[in-house]
mmCIF file of C-alpha atoms in Angstrom:
data_model
loop_
_atom_site.group_PDB
_atom_site.id
_atom_site.type_symbol
_atom_site.label_atom_id
_atom_site.label_comp_id
_atom_site.label_asym_id
_atom_site.label_seq_id
_atom_site.Cartn_x
_atom_site.Cartn_y
_atom_site.Cartn_z
ATOM 1 C CA UNK A 1 44.275 124.551 -25.811
ATOM 2 C CA UNK A 2 43.560 125.697 -22.352
ATOM 3 C CA UNK A 3 46.075 124.427 -19.601
ATOM 4 C CA UNK A 4 44.128 126.280 -16.890
ATOM 5 C CA UNK A 5 40.362 127.155 -16.731
ATOM 6 C CA UNK A 6 38.925 128.753 -13.650
ATOM 7 C CA UNK A 7 35.129 129.373 -13.544
ATOM 8 C CA UNK A 8 33.349 131.416 -10.994
ATOM 9 C CA UNK A 9 35.645 130.521 -8.098
ATOM 10 C CA UNK A 10 34.960 132.097 -4.783
ATOM 11 C CA UNK A 11 36.930 131.635 -1.550
ATOM 12 C CA UNK A 12 36.262 133.131 1.890
ATOM 13 C CA UNK A 13 38.484 132.232 4.828
ATOM 14 C CA UNK A 14 36.927 131.248 8.167
ATOM 15 C CA UNK A 15 36.512 134.179 10.494
ATOM 16 C CA UNK A 16 36.378 136.782 7.754
ATOM 17 C CA UNK A 17 33.409 138.533 6.262
ATOM 18 C CA UNK A 18 34.755 139.469 2.887
ATOM 19 C CA UNK A 19 35.730 136.845 0.308
ATOM 20 C CA UNK A 20 39.481 136.751 -0.535
ATOM 21 C CA UNK A 21 38.523 135.836 -4.167
ATOM 22 C CA UNK A 22 35.123 136.637 -5.679
ATOM 23 C CA UNK A 23 33.660 134.997 -8.666
ATOM 24 C CA UNK A 24 37.028 134.719 -10.400
ATOM 25 C CA UNK A 25 37.022 133.317 -13.936
ATOM 26 C CA UNK A 26 40.192 132.946 -16.052
ATOM 27 C CA UNK A 27 41.544 131.004 -18.945
ATOM 28 C CA UNK A 28 45.236 130.441 -19.446
ATOM 29 C CA UNK A 29 46.364 129.130 -22.725
ATOM 30 C CA UNK A 30 49.016 126.453 -23.084
ATOM 31 C CA UNK A 31 52.601 127.800 -23.126
ATOM 32 C CA UNK A 32 51.707 131.285 -21.950
ATOM 33 C CA UNK A 33 52.993 133.274 -18.976
ATOM 34 C CA UNK A 34 50.313 135.030 -16.804
ATOM 35 C CA UNK A 35 50.934 137.232 -13.944
ATOM 36 C CA UNK A 36 48.433 137.801 -11.118
ATOM 37 C CA UNK A 37 49.211 141.416 -10.261
ATOM 38 C CA UNK A 38 47.780 143.564 -7.366
ATOM 39 C CA UNK A 39 48.505 144.999 -3.916
ATOM 40 C CA UNK A 40 48.735 142.954 -0.712
ATOM 41 C CA UNK A 41 45.408 141.357 0.143
ATOM 42 C CA UNK A 42 43.999 141.453 -3.394
ATOM 43 C CA UNK A 43 43.510 137.689 -3.590
ATOM 44 C CA UNK A 44 46.292 136.816 -5.944
ATOM 45 C CA UNK A 45 48.221 134.481 -3.577
ATOM 46 C CA UNK A 46 44.880 132.907 -2.605
ATOM 47 C CA UNK A 47 44.141 132.257 -6.312
ATOM 48 C CA UNK A 48 47.612 130.659 -6.691
ATOM 49 C CA UNK A 49 46.954 128.429 -3.707
ATOM 50 C CA UNK A 50 43.467 127.396 -5.101
ATOM 51 C CA UNK A 51 45.140 126.263 -8.393
ATOM 52 C CA UNK A 52 47.896 124.374 -6.540
ATOM 53 C CA UNK A 53 45.357 122.743 -4.302
ATOM 54 C CA UNK A 54 46.616 124.172 -1.023
ATOM 55 C CA UNK A 55 43.146 125.633 -0.500
ATOM 56 C CA UNK A 56 39.780 124.514 -1.529
ATOM 57 C CA UNK A 57 37.264 126.955 -3.102
ATOM 58 C CA UNK A 58 33.779 127.579 -1.652
ATOM 59 C CA UNK A 59 32.275 127.508 -5.151
ATOM 60 C CA UNK A 60 33.320 127.336 -8.774
ATOM 61 C CA UNK A 61 35.582 124.866 -10.647
ATOM 62 C CA UNK A 62 39.198 124.568 -11.693
ATOM 63 C CA UNK A 63 40.496 122.454 -14.548
ATOM 64 C CA UNK A 64 44.148 121.762 -15.408
ATOM 65 C CA UNK A 65 44.928 120.490 -18.963
ATOM 66 C CA UNK A 66 41.283 119.681 -19.484
ATOM 67 C CA UNK A 67 40.838 117.764 -16.186
ATOM 68 C CA UNK A 68 38.704 118.966 -13.406
ATOM 69 C CA UNK A 69 40.717 119.145 -10.305
ATOM 70 C CA UNK A 70 38.327 121.083 -8.031
ATOM 71 C CA UNK A 71 34.495 121.671 -8.051
ATOM 72 C CA UNK A 72 31.584 120.752 -5.860
ATOM 73 C CA UNK A 73 32.006 117.001 -6.439
ATOM 74 C CA UNK A 74 35.751 116.658 -7.212
ATOM 75 C CA UNK A 75 38.930 117.355 -5.170
ATOM 76 C CA UNK A 76 42.363 116.266 -6.345
ATOM 77 C CA UNK A 77 45.195 116.853 -3.936
ATOM 78 C CA UNK A 78 48.156 118.914 -4.869
ATOM 79 C CA UNK A 79 50.631 116.142 -5.339
ATOM 80 C CA UNK A 80 48.445 114.652 -8.135
ATOM 81 C CA UNK A 81 47.774 117.889 -10.038
ATOM 82 C CA UNK A 82 50.976 117.902 -12.069
ATOM 83 C CA UNK A 83 51.969 121.258 -10.494
ATOM 84 C CA UNK A 84 55.547 122.669 -10.291
ATOM 85 C CA UNK A 85 55.924 125.286 -7.472
ATOM 86 C CA UNK A 86 58.639 127.916 -7.033
ATOM 87 C CA UNK A 87 58.271 129.521 -3.602
ATOM 88 C CA UNK A 88 59.175 133.099 -2.712
ATOM 89 C CA UNK A 89 62.144 131.887 -0.496
ATOM 90 C CA UNK A 90 62.957 129.107 -3.158
ATOM 91 C CA UNK A 91 62.596 126.354 -0.320
ATOM 92 C CA UNK A 92 65.842 124.611 -1.279
ATOM 93 C CA UNK A 93 67.136 121.830 1.004
ATOM 94 C CA UNK A 94 70.468 123.197 2.392
ATOM 95 C CA UNK A 95 71.877 119.750 3.156
ATOM 96 C CA UNK A 96 71.391 118.607 -0.401
ATOM 97 C CA UNK A 97 73.480 119.562 -3.435
ATOM 98 C CA UNK A 98 72.152 121.121 -6.586
ATOM 99 C CA UNK A 99 71.656 117.761 -8.348
ATOM 100 C CA UNK A 100 69.757 116.254 -5.442
ATOM 101 C CA UNK A 101 67.556 119.358 -5.022
ATOM 102 C CA UNK A 102 66.677 119.408 -8.599
ATOM 103 C CA UNK A 103 65.946 115.664 -8.740
ATOM 104 C CA UNK A 104 64.208 115.476 -5.227
ATOM 105 C CA UNK A 105 61.105 113.263 -5.434
ATOM 106 C CA UNK A 106 61.855 112.210 -9.103
ATOM 107 C CA UNK A 107 61.986 108.423 -9.126
ATOM 108 C CA UNK A 108 61.783 107.784 -12.818
ATOM 109 C CA UNK A 109 64.462 105.732 -14.568
ATOM 110 C CA UNK A 110 65.675 108.753 -16.468
ATOM 111 C CA UNK A 111 66.367 110.669 -13.263
ATOM 112 C CA UNK A 112 70.032 111.497 -14.002
ATOM 113 C CA UNK A 113 69.477 112.450 -17.652
ATOM 114 C CA UNK A 114 66.323 114.572 -16.766
ATOM 115 C CA UNK A 115 68.085 116.395 -13.969
ATOM 116 C CA UNK A 116 71.072 117.175 -16.237
ATOM 117 C CA UNK A 117 68.680 118.265 -18.993
ATOM 118 C CA UNK A 118 67.025 120.822 -16.858
ATOM 119 C CA UNK A 119 70.264 121.994 -15.326
ATOM 120 C CA UNK A 120 71.513 122.658 -18.873
ATOM 121 C CA UNK A 121 68.254 124.522 -19.567
ATOM 122 C CA UNK A 122 68.823 126.907 -16.595
ATOM 123 C CA UNK A 123 72.554 127.227 -17.362
ATOM 124 C CA UNK A 124 73.755 125.414 -14.278
ATOM 125 C CA UNK A 125 75.508 122.498 -15.801
ATOM 126 C CA UNK A 126 78.677 121.969 -13.815
ATOM 127 C CA UNK A 127 77.050 123.112 -10.637
ATOM 128 C CA UNK A 128 75.733 119.707 -9.550
ATOM 129 C CA UNK A 129 77.797 119.233 -6.445
ATOM 130 C CA UNK A 130 77.422 122.655 -5.183
ATOM 131 C CA UNK A 131 75.178 123.419 -2.101
ATOM 132 C CA UNK A 132 72.631 126.199 -1.807
ATOM 133 C CA UNK A 133 74.852 128.424 0.482
ATOM 134 C CA UNK A 134 77.517 128.173 -2.286
ATOM 135 C CA UNK A 135 75.155 129.783 -4.843
ATOM 136 C CA UNK A 136 74.074 133.393 -5.519
ATOM 137 C CA UNK A 137 70.436 134.489 -5.160
ATOM 138 C CA UNK A 138 69.971 134.211 -8.886
ATOM 139 C CA UNK A 139 71.505 130.779 -9.022
ATOM 140 C CA UNK A 140 69.245 129.579 -6.203
ATOM 141 C CA UNK A 141 66.238 130.843 -8.038
ATOM 142 C CA UNK A 142 67.260 128.901 -11.081
ATOM 143 C CA UNK A 143 67.726 125.721 -9.102
ATOM 144 C CA UNK A 144 64.192 126.239 -7.728
ATOM 145 C CA UNK A 145 62.806 126.634 -11.207
ATOM 146 C CA UNK A 146 64.731 123.599 -12.481
ATOM 147 C CA UNK A 147 63.280 121.585 -9.707
ATOM 148 C CA UNK A 148 59.788 122.789 -10.518
ATOM 149 C CA UNK A 149 60.389 121.857 -14.177
ATOM 150 C CA UNK A 150 61.918 118.282 -13.686
ATOM 151 C CA UNK A 151 58.598 116.488 -13.606
ATOM 152 C CA UNK A 152 57.369 118.213 -16.775
ATOM 153 C CA UNK A 153 54.445 119.762 -14.899
ATOM 154 C CA UNK A 154 51.158 120.926 -16.473
ATOM 155 C CA UNK A 155 51.771 124.398 -14.952
ATOM 156 C CA UNK A 156 54.392 126.104 -13.134
ATOM 157 C CA UNK A 157 53.309 128.462 -10.215
ATOM 158 C CA UNK A 158 55.710 131.140 -8.982
ATOM 159 C CA UNK A 159 54.948 133.138 -5.842
ATOM 160 C CA UNK A 160 56.839 136.519 -5.820
ATOM 161 C CA UNK A 161 59.888 134.924 -7.469
ATOM 162 C CA UNK A 162 61.893 138.137 -7.684
ATOM 163 C CA UNK A 163 61.259 139.695 -4.309
ATOM 164 C CA UNK A 164 64.442 138.520 -2.644
ATOM 165 C CA UNK A 165 66.745 139.786 -5.398
ATOM 166 C CA UNK A 166 68.615 143.064 -5.581
ATOM 167 C CA UNK A 167 67.570 145.594 -8.314
ATOM 168 C CA UNK A 168 70.271 144.696 -10.884
ATOM 169 C CA UNK A 169 69.816 140.961 -10.552
ATOM 170 C CA UNK A 170 66.006 141.364 -10.645
ATOM 171 C CA UNK A 171 66.166 142.908 -14.128
ATOM 172 C CA UNK A 172 68.513 140.206 -15.547
ATOM 173 C CA UNK A 173 66.482 137.368 -13.852
ATOM 174 C CA UNK A 174 63.286 138.561 -15.497
ATOM 175 C CA UNK A 175 64.889 137.998 -18.859
ATOM 176 C CA UNK A 176 66.382 134.592 -17.774
ATOM 177 C CA UNK A 177 63.346 133.190 -16.061
ATOM 178 C CA UNK A 178 61.186 134.106 -19.178
ATOM 179 C CA UNK A 179 63.606 132.441 -21.439
ATOM 180 C CA UNK A 180 63.732 129.249 -19.374
ATOM 181 C CA UNK A 181 59.974 128.893 -19.150
ATOM 182 C CA UNK A 182 59.552 129.547 -22.866
ATOM 183 C CA UNK A 183 62.239 127.154 -23.947
ATOM 184 C CA UNK A 184 60.812 124.520 -21.567
ATOM 185 C CA UNK A 185 57.417 125.075 -23.246
ATOM 186 C CA UNK A 186 55.833 125.408 -19.800
ATOM 187 C CA UNK A 187 52.770 127.197 -18.831
ATOM 188 C CA UNK A 188 53.367 129.566 -15.848
ATOM 189 C CA UNK A 189 51.463 131.689 -13.467
ATOM 190 C CA UNK A 190 53.259 134.289 -11.477
ATOM 191 C CA UNK A 191 52.116 136.215 -8.478
ATOM 192 C CA UNK A 192 53.478 139.708 -8.137
ATOM 193 C CA UNK A 193 52.810 143.128 -6.669
ATOM 194 C CA UNK A 194 55.600 144.695 -8.822
ATOM 195 C CA UNK A 195 54.327 146.267 -12.076
ATOM 196 C CA UNK A 196 57.790 146.136 -13.706
ATOM 197 C CA UNK A 197 58.019 142.360 -13.101
ATOM 198 C CA UNK A 198 54.552 141.871 -14.662
ATOM 199 C CA UNK A 199 55.097 144.126 -17.676
ATOM 200 C CA UNK A 200 58.472 142.560 -18.467
ATOM 201 C CA UNK A 201 57.663 138.815 -18.163
ATOM 202 C CA UNK A 202 53.963 138.294 -18.983
ATOM 203 C CA UNK A 203 51.962 137.309 -21.971
ATOM 204 C CA UNK A 204 48.802 138.263 -20.069
ATOM 205 C CA UNK A 205 48.356 140.240 -16.803
ATOM 206 C CA UNK A 206 45.524 139.783 -14.487
ATOM 207 C CA UNK A 207 45.048 142.975 -12.256
ATOM 208 C CA UNK A 208 43.244 142.206 -9.036
ATOM 209 C CA UNK A 209 41.733 144.353 -6.200
ATOM 210 C CA UNK A 210 39.768 143.156 -3.102
ATOM 211 C CA UNK A 211 39.489 139.706 -4.599
ATOM 212 C CA UNK A 212 37.952 140.998 -7.897
ATOM 213 C CA UNK A 213 39.585 140.922 -11.355
ATOM 214 C CA UNK A 214 39.857 144.486 -12.543
ATOM 215 C CA UNK A 215 41.223 143.833 -15.984
ATOM 216 C CA UNK A 216 42.931 141.107 -18.045
ATOM 217 C CA UNK A 217 45.112 141.983 -20.905
ATOM 218 C CA UNK A 218 48.496 142.124 -22.586
ATOM 219 C CA UNK A 219 51.160 144.200 -20.813
ATOM 220 C CA UNK A 220 50.659 146.879 -23.588
ATOM 221 C CA UNK A 221 46.774 146.764 -23.165
ATOM 222 C CA UNK A 222 47.078 146.991 -19.428
ATOM 223 C CA UNK A 223 49.527 149.995 -19.560
ATOM 224 C CA UNK A 224 48.111 151.943 -22.524
ATOM 225 C CA UNK A 225 44.409 151.230 -22.096
ATOM 226 C CA UNK A 226 43.578 150.767 -18.424
ATOM 227 C CA UNK A 227 39.902 150.150 -17.930
ATOM 228 C CA UNK A 228 39.372 151.993 -14.701
ATOM 229 C CA UNK A 229 41.168 154.418 -12.211
ATOM 230 C CA UNK A 230 42.544 151.606 -10.050
ATOM 231 C CA UNK A 231 44.374 149.885 -12.948
ATOM 232 C CA UNK A 232 45.583 153.337 -14.301
ATOM 233 C CA UNK A 233 47.059 154.298 -10.941
ATOM 234 C CA UNK A 234 48.284 150.981 -9.880
ATOM 235 C CA UNK A 235 50.224 149.930 -13.083
ATOM 236 C CA UNK A 236 52.531 152.882 -13.627
ATOM 237 C CA UNK A 237 51.791 156.468 -12.760
ATOM 238 C CA UNK A 238 48.775 158.233 -14.237
ATOM 239 C CA UNK A 239 47.186 161.592 -14.210
ATOM 240 C CA UNK A 240 43.392 161.286 -13.891
ATOM 241 C CA UNK A 241 41.080 164.117 -15.179
ATOM 242 C CA UNK A 242 37.469 164.310 -15.264
ATOM 243 C CA UNK A 243 35.757 165.625 -18.403
ATOM 244 C CA UNK A 244 33.030 165.400 -21.102
ATOM 245 C CA UNK A 245 33.237 163.832 -24.592
ATOM 246 C CA UNK A 246 33.294 166.578 -27.155
ATOM 247 C CA UNK A 247 30.957 166.804 -30.174
ATOM 248 C CA UNK A 248 33.737 165.434 -32.427
ATOM 249 C CA UNK A 249 33.936 162.287 -30.272
ATOM 250 C CA UNK A 250 37.776 162.376 -30.527
ATOM 251 C CA UNK A 251 38.457 164.846 -27.596
ATOM 252 C CA UNK A 252 37.737 165.449 -23.985
ATOM 253 C CA UNK A 253 36.715 168.742 -22.600
ATOM 254 C CA UNK A 254 38.362 169.104 -19.229
ATOM 255 C CA UNK A 255 38.983 171.931 -16.730
ATOM 256 C CA UNK A 256 42.488 172.088 -18.163
ATOM 257 C CA UNK A 257 41.156 172.626 -21.650
ATOM 258 C CA UNK A 258 40.372 170.265 -24.473
ATOM 259 C CA UNK A 259 42.520 167.008 -24.445
ATOM 260 C CA UNK A 260 42.751 164.841 -27.754
ATOM 261 C CA UNK A 261 41.858 161.161 -27.240
ATOM 262 C CA UNK A 262 42.209 158.708 -30.040
ATOM 263 C CA UNK A 263 40.310 155.930 -27.952
ATOM 264 C CA UNK A 264 36.964 157.574 -27.085
ATOM 265 C CA UNK A 265 35.147 156.347 -30.258
ATOM 266 C CA UNK A 266 32.834 154.099 -28.331
ATOM 267 C CA UNK A 267 31.564 156.944 -26.180
ATOM 268 C CA UNK A 268 28.743 159.416 -26.779
ATOM 269 C CA UNK A 269 29.067 163.178 -27.204
ATOM 270 C CA UNK A 270 28.342 164.914 -23.934
ATOM 271 C CA UNK A 271 29.096 161.728 -21.768
ATOM 272 C CA UNK A 272 30.876 162.425 -18.484
ATOM 273 C CA UNK A 273 34.083 160.380 -18.291
ATOM 274 C CA UNK A 274 37.488 160.053 -16.662
ATOM 275 C CA UNK A 275 40.626 160.019 -18.609
ATOM 276 C CA UNK A 276 44.103 158.589 -17.837
ATOM 277 C CA UNK A 277 47.153 160.417 -19.157
ATOM 278 C CA UNK A 278 50.545 158.818 -18.484
ATOM 279 C CA UNK A 279 53.369 161.015 -17.459
ATOM 280 C CA UNK A 280 55.308 159.929 -20.659
ATOM 281 C CA UNK A 281 52.264 160.990 -22.813
ATOM 282 C CA UNK A 282 52.882 164.635 -21.961
ATOM 283 C CA UNK A 283 55.443 166.125 -24.433
ATOM 284 C CA UNK A 284 57.199 169.422 -23.741
ATOM 285 C CA UNK A 285 56.266 171.887 -26.532
ATOM 286 C CA UNK A 286 56.716 175.643 -26.496
ATOM 287 C CA UNK A 287 53.321 175.889 -28.282
ATOM 288 C CA UNK A 288 51.542 173.438 -26.138
ATOM 289 C CA UNK A 289 48.097 174.459 -24.691
ATOM 290 C CA UNK A 290 48.711 173.156 -21.137
ATOM 291 C CA UNK A 291 50.959 175.495 -19.069
ATOM 292 C CA UNK A 292 52.314 174.925 -15.578
ATOM 293 C CA UNK A 293 55.018 175.646 -13.113
ATOM 294 C CA UNK A 294 57.577 172.998 -12.016
ATOM 295 C CA UNK A 295 56.853 172.282 -8.329
ATOM 296 C CA UNK A 296 59.304 169.413 -7.699
ATOM 297 C CA UNK A 297 61.440 167.176 -9.869
ATOM 298 C CA UNK A 298 63.391 163.916 -9.492
ATOM 299 C CA UNK A 299 66.343 162.967 -11.770
ATOM 300 C CA UNK A 300 66.283 159.067 -12.348
ATOM 301 C CA UNK A 301 68.813 158.763 -15.043
ATOM 302 C CA UNK A 302 66.232 157.514 -17.557
ATOM 303 C CA UNK A 303 64.100 160.490 -17.128
ATOM 304 C CA UNK A 304 63.259 163.574 -15.115
ATOM 305 C CA UNK A 305 59.989 163.084 -13.266
ATOM 306 C CA UNK A 306 58.480 166.515 -12.634
ATOM 307 C CA UNK A 307 55.526 167.467 -10.703
ATOM 308 C CA UNK A 308 53.909 170.428 -12.540
ATOM 309 C CA UNK A 309 51.396 172.742 -10.869
ATOM 310 C CA UNK A 310 48.641 173.829 -13.342
ATOM 311 C CA UNK A 311 46.018 176.488 -12.722
ATOM 312 C CA UNK A 312 42.687 175.320 -14.340
ATOM 313 C CA UNK A 313 39.982 177.434 -15.821
ATOM 314 C CA UNK A 314 38.401 177.971 -12.460
ATOM 315 C CA UNK A 315 41.649 179.181 -10.851
ATOM 316 C CA UNK A 316 42.229 175.946 -8.988
ATOM 317 C CA UNK A 317 45.766 174.392 -8.767
ATOM 318 C CA UNK A 318 46.142 170.891 -9.885
ATOM 319 C CA UNK A 319 49.393 168.831 -9.992
ATOM 320 C CA UNK A 320 50.330 166.649 -12.949
ATOM 321 C CA UNK A 321 53.295 164.232 -13.243
ATOM 322 C CA UNK A 322 55.368 164.704 -16.354
ATOM 323 C CA UNK A 323 58.271 162.599 -17.572
ATOM 324 C CA UNK A 324 60.859 164.823 -19.186
ATOM 325 C CA UNK A 325 63.964 163.921 -21.160
ATOM 326 C CA UNK A 326 66.926 163.410 -18.951
ATOM 327 C CA UNK A 327 68.869 166.111 -20.779
ATOM 328 C CA UNK A 328 66.067 168.732 -20.312
ATOM 329 C CA UNK A 329 67.359 171.670 -18.267
ATOM 330 C CA UNK A 330 64.880 172.427 -15.506
ATOM 331 C CA UNK A 331 64.630 174.184 -12.233
ATOM 332 C CA UNK A 332 61.961 174.531 -9.632
ATOM 333 C CA UNK A 333 59.698 177.444 -10.535
ATOM 334 C CA UNK A 334 60.233 177.120 -14.235
ATOM 335 C CA UNK A 335 57.300 177.555 -16.463
ATOM 336 C CA UNK A 336 56.816 174.658 -18.940
ATOM 337 C CA UNK A 337 54.280 174.076 -21.703
ATOM 338 C CA UNK A 338 53.325 170.706 -23.078
ATOM 339 C CA UNK A 339 50.908 168.902 -25.367
ATOM 340 C CA UNK A 340 49.155 165.627 -24.857
ATOM 341 C CA UNK A 341 49.751 162.811 -27.283
ATOM 342 C CA UNK A 342 46.226 161.605 -28.227
ATOM 343 C CA UNK A 343 47.141 157.882 -28.722
ATOM 344 C CA UNK A 344 48.329 157.652 -25.079
ATOM 345 C CA UNK A 345 45.111 158.979 -23.507
ATOM 346 C CA UNK A 346 42.515 156.418 -22.307
ATOM 347 C CA UNK A 347 38.906 156.801 -21.172
ATOM 348 C CA UNK A 348 38.554 154.897 -17.839
ATOM 349 C CA UNK A 349 35.777 154.011 -15.561
ATOM 350 C CA UNK A 350 35.404 156.061 -12.420
ATOM 351 C CA UNK A 351 35.665 153.454 -9.673
ATOM 352 C CA UNK A 352 35.892 155.671 -6.674
#
């Protein structure tokens, strides 16, 4: 069952020439978590506002739980759409305690039991009488999420929910927020510009650029099999090479030599293509056919991110990013050889 269905939605703000969202179509299944991911100005926040009803589309339609809430003939205001909203700054009332923040606007007979139910869900039982200033950033976020869930919304919308958290808390809250949403059985749409947030929390990711959807897929599909150069470069780091499909259809001839590619079977021999090679797809190997010199490197704890300068067949230097094991002994100027793992190479569209 679809909880959200968007068909060919376009939105242009007054005074601008370019549409903020262009012919966007999207289906969100019940109970799933979808992230709208992209850089500032890509249209992700506008899309969220269109779903919420804070903006009205110029064309197209939006349906929630099978009910049309926006099209050329229909307009249902935000308060009647069954939406739960978690804002970037949480928007908690400073003069209300946790219980009253969570139960704000909920006038049903079961108000007390429902508020206590969602507080238990977000692990804040016992915090009912505390005020927002007495809570940590993670606790405030959970209060905001509890408030959004109290009315049993059709969909929960979250606008950059982790942007105000420090790095360590951000990691733990990704896990916690995903747990809460799944246990509540809610359907959720996140807006984020952070690829790690999107990869960690999502069932589906919608990558956007200039108001246009670039790719929709699972986190694994988006990361391992990007469809164009923008997705490859925006979601994680990537080395982009130009080449030609070899006669075997399973490798790409590039200026750095022949690169194996397990995902080129839909291409024709001799076809000009671009390939995306993730830094963690390059494995140090003394017998590897790609050779380069370490230009710079950064130790991150989890890996060593090295920039390796490679001289191609035409004598031109090209830099590639390589992720090395953190125990690897390396110095600037060292020569390294590596091989490419074929399952981690993707043919992508050249969208320059």
